[in-house]
mmCIF file with all atom_site columns, C-alpha atoms and ligand atoms in Angstrom:
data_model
loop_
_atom_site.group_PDB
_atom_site.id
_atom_site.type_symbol
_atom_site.label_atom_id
_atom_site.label_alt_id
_atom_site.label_comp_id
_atom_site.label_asym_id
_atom_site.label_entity_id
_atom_site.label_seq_id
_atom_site.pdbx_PDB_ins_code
_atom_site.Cartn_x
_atom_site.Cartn_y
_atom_site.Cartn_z
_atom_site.occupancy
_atom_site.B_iso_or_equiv
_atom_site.pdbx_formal_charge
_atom_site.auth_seq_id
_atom_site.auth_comp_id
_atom_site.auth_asym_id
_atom_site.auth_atom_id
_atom_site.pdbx_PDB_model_num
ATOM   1  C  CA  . UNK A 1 1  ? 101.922 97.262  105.280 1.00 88.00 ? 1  UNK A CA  1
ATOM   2  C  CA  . UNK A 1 2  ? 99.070  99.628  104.102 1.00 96.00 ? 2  UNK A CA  1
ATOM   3  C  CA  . UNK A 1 3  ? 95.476  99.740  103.894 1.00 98.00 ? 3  UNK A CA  1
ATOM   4  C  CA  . UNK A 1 4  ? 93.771  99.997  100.542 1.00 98.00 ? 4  UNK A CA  1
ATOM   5  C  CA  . UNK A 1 5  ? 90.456  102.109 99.623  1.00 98.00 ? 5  UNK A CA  1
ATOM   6  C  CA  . UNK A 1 6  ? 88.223  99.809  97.645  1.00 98.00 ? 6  UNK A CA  1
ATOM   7  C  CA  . UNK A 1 7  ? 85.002  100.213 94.865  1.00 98.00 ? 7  UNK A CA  1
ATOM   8  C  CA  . UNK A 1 8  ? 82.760  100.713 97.527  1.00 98.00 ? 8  UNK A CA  1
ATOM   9  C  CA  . UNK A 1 9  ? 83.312  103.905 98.602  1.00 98.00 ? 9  UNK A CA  1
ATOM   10 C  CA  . UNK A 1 10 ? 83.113  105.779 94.377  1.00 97.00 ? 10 UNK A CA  1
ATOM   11 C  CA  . UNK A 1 11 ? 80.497  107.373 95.572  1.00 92.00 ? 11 UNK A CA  1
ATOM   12 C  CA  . UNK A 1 12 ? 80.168  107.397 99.175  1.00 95.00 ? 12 UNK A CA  1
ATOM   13 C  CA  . UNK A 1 13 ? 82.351  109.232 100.099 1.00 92.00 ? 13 UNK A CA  1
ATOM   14 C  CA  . UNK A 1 14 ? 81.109  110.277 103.253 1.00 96.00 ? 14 UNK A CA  1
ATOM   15 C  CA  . UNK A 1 15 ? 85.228  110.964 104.605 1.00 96.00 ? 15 UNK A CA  1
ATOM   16 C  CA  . UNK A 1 16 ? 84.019  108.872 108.399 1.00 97.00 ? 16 UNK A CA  1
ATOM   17 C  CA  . UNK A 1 17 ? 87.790  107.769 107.808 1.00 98.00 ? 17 UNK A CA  1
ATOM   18 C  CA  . UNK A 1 18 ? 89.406  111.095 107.366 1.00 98.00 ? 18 UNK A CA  1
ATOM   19 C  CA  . UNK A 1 19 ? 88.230  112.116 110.479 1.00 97.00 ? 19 UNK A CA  1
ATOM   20 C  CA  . UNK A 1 20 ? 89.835  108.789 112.670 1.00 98.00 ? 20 UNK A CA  1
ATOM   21 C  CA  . UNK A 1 21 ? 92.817  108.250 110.923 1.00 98.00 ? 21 UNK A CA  1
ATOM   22 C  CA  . UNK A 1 22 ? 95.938  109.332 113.659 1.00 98.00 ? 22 UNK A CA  1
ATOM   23 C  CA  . UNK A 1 23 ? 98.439  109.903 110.988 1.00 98.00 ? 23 UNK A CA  1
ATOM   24 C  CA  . UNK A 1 24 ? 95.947  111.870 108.383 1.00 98.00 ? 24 UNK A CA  1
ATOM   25 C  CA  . UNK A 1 25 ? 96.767  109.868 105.169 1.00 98.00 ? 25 UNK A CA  1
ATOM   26 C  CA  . UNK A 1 26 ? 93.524  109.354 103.522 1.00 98.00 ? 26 UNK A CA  1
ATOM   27 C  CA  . UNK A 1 27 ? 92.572  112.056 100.901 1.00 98.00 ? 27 UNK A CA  1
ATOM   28 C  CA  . UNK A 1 28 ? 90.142  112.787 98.816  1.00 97.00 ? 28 UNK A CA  1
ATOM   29 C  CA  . UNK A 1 29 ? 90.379  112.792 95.096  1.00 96.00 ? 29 UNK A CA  1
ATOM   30 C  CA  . UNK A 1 30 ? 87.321  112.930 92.698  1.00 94.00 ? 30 UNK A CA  1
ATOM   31 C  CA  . UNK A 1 31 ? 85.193  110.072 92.770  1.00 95.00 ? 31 UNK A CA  1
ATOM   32 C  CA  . UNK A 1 32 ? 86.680  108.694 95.915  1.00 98.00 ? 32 UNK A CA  1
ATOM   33 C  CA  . UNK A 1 33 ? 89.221  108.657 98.928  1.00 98.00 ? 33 UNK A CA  1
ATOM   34 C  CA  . UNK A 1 34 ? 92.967  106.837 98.780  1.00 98.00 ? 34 UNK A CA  1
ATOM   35 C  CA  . UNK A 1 35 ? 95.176  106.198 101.684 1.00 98.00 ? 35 UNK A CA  1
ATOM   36 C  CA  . UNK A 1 36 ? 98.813  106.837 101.002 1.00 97.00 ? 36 UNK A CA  1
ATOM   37 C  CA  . UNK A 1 37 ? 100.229 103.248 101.307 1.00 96.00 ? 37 UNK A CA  1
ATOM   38 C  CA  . UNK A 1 38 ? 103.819 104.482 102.732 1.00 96.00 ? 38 UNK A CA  1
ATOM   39 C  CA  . UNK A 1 39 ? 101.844 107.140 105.365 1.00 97.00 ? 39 UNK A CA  1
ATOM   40 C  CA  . UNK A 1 40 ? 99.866  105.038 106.704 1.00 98.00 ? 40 UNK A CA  1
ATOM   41 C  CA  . UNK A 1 41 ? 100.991 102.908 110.038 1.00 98.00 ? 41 UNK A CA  1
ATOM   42 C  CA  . UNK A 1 42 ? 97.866  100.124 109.689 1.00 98.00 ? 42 UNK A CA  1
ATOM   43 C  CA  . UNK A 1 43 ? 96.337  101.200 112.725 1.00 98.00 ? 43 UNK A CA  1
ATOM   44 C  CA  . UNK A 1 44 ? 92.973  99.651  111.347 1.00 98.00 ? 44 UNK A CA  1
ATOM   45 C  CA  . UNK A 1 45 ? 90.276  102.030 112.551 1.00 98.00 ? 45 UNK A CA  1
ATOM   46 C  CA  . UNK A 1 46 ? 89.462  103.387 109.240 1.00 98.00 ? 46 UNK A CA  1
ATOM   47 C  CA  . UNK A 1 47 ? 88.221  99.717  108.382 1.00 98.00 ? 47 UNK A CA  1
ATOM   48 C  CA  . UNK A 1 48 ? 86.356  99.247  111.510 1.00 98.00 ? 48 UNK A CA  1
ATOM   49 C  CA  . UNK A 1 49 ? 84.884  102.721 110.870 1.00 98.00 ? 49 UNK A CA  1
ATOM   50 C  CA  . UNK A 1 50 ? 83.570  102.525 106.584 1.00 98.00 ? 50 UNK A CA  1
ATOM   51 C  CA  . UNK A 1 51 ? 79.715  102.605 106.436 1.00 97.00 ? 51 UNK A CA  1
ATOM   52 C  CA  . UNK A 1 52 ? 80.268  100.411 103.618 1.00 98.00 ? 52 UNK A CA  1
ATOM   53 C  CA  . UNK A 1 53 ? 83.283  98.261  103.782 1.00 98.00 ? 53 UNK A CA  1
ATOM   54 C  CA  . UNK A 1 54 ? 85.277  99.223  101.492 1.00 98.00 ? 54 UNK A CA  1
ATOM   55 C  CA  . UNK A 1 55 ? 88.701  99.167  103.549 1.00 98.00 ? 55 UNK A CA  1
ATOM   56 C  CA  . UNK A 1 56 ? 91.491  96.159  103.786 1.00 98.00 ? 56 UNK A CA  1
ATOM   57 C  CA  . UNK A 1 57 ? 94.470  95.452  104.844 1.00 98.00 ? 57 UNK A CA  1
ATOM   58 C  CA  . UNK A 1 58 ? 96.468  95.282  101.234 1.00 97.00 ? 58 UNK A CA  1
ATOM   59 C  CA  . UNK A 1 59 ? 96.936  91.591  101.822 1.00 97.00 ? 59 UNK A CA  1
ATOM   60 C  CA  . UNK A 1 60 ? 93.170  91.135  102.627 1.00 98.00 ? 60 UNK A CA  1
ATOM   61 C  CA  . UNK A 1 61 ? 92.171  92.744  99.097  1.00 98.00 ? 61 UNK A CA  1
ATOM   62 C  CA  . UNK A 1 62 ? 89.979  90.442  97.278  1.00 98.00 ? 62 UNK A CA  1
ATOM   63 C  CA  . UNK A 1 63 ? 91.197  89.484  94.068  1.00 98.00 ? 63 UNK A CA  1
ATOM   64 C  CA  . UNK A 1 64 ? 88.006  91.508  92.081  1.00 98.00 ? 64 UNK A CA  1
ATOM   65 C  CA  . UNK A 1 65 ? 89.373  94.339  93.929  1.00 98.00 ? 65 UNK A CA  1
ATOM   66 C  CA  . UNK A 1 66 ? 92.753  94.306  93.654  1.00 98.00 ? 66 UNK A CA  1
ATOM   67 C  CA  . UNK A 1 67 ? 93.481  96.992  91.045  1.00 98.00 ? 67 UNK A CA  1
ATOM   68 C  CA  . UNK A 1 68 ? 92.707  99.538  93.532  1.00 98.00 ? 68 UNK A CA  1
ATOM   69 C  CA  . UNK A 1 69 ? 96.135  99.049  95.347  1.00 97.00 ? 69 UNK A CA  1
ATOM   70 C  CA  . UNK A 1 70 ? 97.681  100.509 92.044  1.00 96.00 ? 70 UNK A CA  1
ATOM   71 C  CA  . UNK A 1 71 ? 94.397  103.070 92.073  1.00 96.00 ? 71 UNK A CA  1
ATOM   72 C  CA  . UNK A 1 72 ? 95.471  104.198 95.671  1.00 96.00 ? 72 UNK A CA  1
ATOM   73 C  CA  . UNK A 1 73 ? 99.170  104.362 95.438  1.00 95.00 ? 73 UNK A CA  1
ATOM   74 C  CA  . UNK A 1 74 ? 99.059  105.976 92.252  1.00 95.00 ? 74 UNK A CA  1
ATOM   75 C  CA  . UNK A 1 75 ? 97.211  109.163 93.319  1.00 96.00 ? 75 UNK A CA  1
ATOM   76 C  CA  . UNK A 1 76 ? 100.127 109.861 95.746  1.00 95.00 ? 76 UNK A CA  1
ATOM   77 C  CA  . UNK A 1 77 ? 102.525 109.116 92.716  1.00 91.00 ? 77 UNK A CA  1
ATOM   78 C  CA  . UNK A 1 78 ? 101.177 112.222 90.624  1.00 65.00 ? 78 UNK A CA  1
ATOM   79 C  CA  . UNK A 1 79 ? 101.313 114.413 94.101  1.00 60.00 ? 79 UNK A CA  1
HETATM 80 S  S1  . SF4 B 2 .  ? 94.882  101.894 108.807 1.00 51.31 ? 1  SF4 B S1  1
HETATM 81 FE FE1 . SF4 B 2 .  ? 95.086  103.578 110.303 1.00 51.31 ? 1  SF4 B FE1 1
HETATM 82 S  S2  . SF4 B 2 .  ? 96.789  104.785 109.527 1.00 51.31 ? 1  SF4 B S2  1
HETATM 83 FE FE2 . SF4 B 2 .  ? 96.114  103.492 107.839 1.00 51.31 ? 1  SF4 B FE2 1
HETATM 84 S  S3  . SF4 B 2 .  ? 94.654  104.760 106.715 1.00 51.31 ? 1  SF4 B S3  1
HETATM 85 FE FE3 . SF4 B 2 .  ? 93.499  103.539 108.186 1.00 51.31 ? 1  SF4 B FE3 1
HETATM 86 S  S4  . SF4 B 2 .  ? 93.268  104.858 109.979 1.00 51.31 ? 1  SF4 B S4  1
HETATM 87 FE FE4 . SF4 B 2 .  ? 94.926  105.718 108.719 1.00 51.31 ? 1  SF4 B FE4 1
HETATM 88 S  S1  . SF4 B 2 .  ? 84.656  105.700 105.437 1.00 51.31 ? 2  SF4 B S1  1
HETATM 89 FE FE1 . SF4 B 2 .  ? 84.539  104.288 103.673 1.00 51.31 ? 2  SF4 B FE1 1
HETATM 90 S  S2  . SF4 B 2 .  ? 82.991  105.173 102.296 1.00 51.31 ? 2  SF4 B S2  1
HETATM 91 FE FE2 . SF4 B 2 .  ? 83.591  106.765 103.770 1.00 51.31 ? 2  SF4 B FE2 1
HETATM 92 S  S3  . SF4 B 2 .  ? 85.202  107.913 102.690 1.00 51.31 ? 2  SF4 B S3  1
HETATM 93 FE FE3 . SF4 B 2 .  ? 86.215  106.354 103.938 1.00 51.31 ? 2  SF4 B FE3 1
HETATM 94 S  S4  . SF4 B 2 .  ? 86.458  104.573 102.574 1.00 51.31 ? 2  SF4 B S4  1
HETATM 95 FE FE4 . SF4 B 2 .  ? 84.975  105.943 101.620 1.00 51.31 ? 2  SF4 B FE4 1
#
């Protein structure tokens, strides 16, 4: 199971979850932050944490948001 980095945070960006995530798999890209889906252990701080919701568990993703599962796992693809 992974957590997934939604719309909200193109933008934000603020990195809150960088700093409480144990295992240190969110990173920033461009426009936004991804969590690397086969780092990360689900703790769930990072969603309890986001100024502006914008983190789920992958199963949790709303369907309007779903394309960023793909978004996130992606940018650890090209790595
Ligand atoms: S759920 Fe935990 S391990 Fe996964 S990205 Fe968030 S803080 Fe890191
Ligand atoms: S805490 Fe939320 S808004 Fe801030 S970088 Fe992480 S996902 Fe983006």
């Amino acid at each position: 199971m992974t957590y997934v980095i939604m719309s909200p945070c193109v933008g934000i960006k603020d990195g809150a979850c960088v700093d409480v995530c144990p295992v240190d798999c969110i990173h920033e890209g461009e426009t936004m932050f991804y969590i690397d889906p086969v780092e990360c252990i689900a703790c769930g701080i990072c969603e309890s944490i986001c100024p502006v919701d914008a983190i789920r568990p992958l199963e949790e993703v709303p369907d309007d948001e779903k394309s960023y599962i793909a978004i996130n796992a992606a940018f650890f693809a090209k790595k």
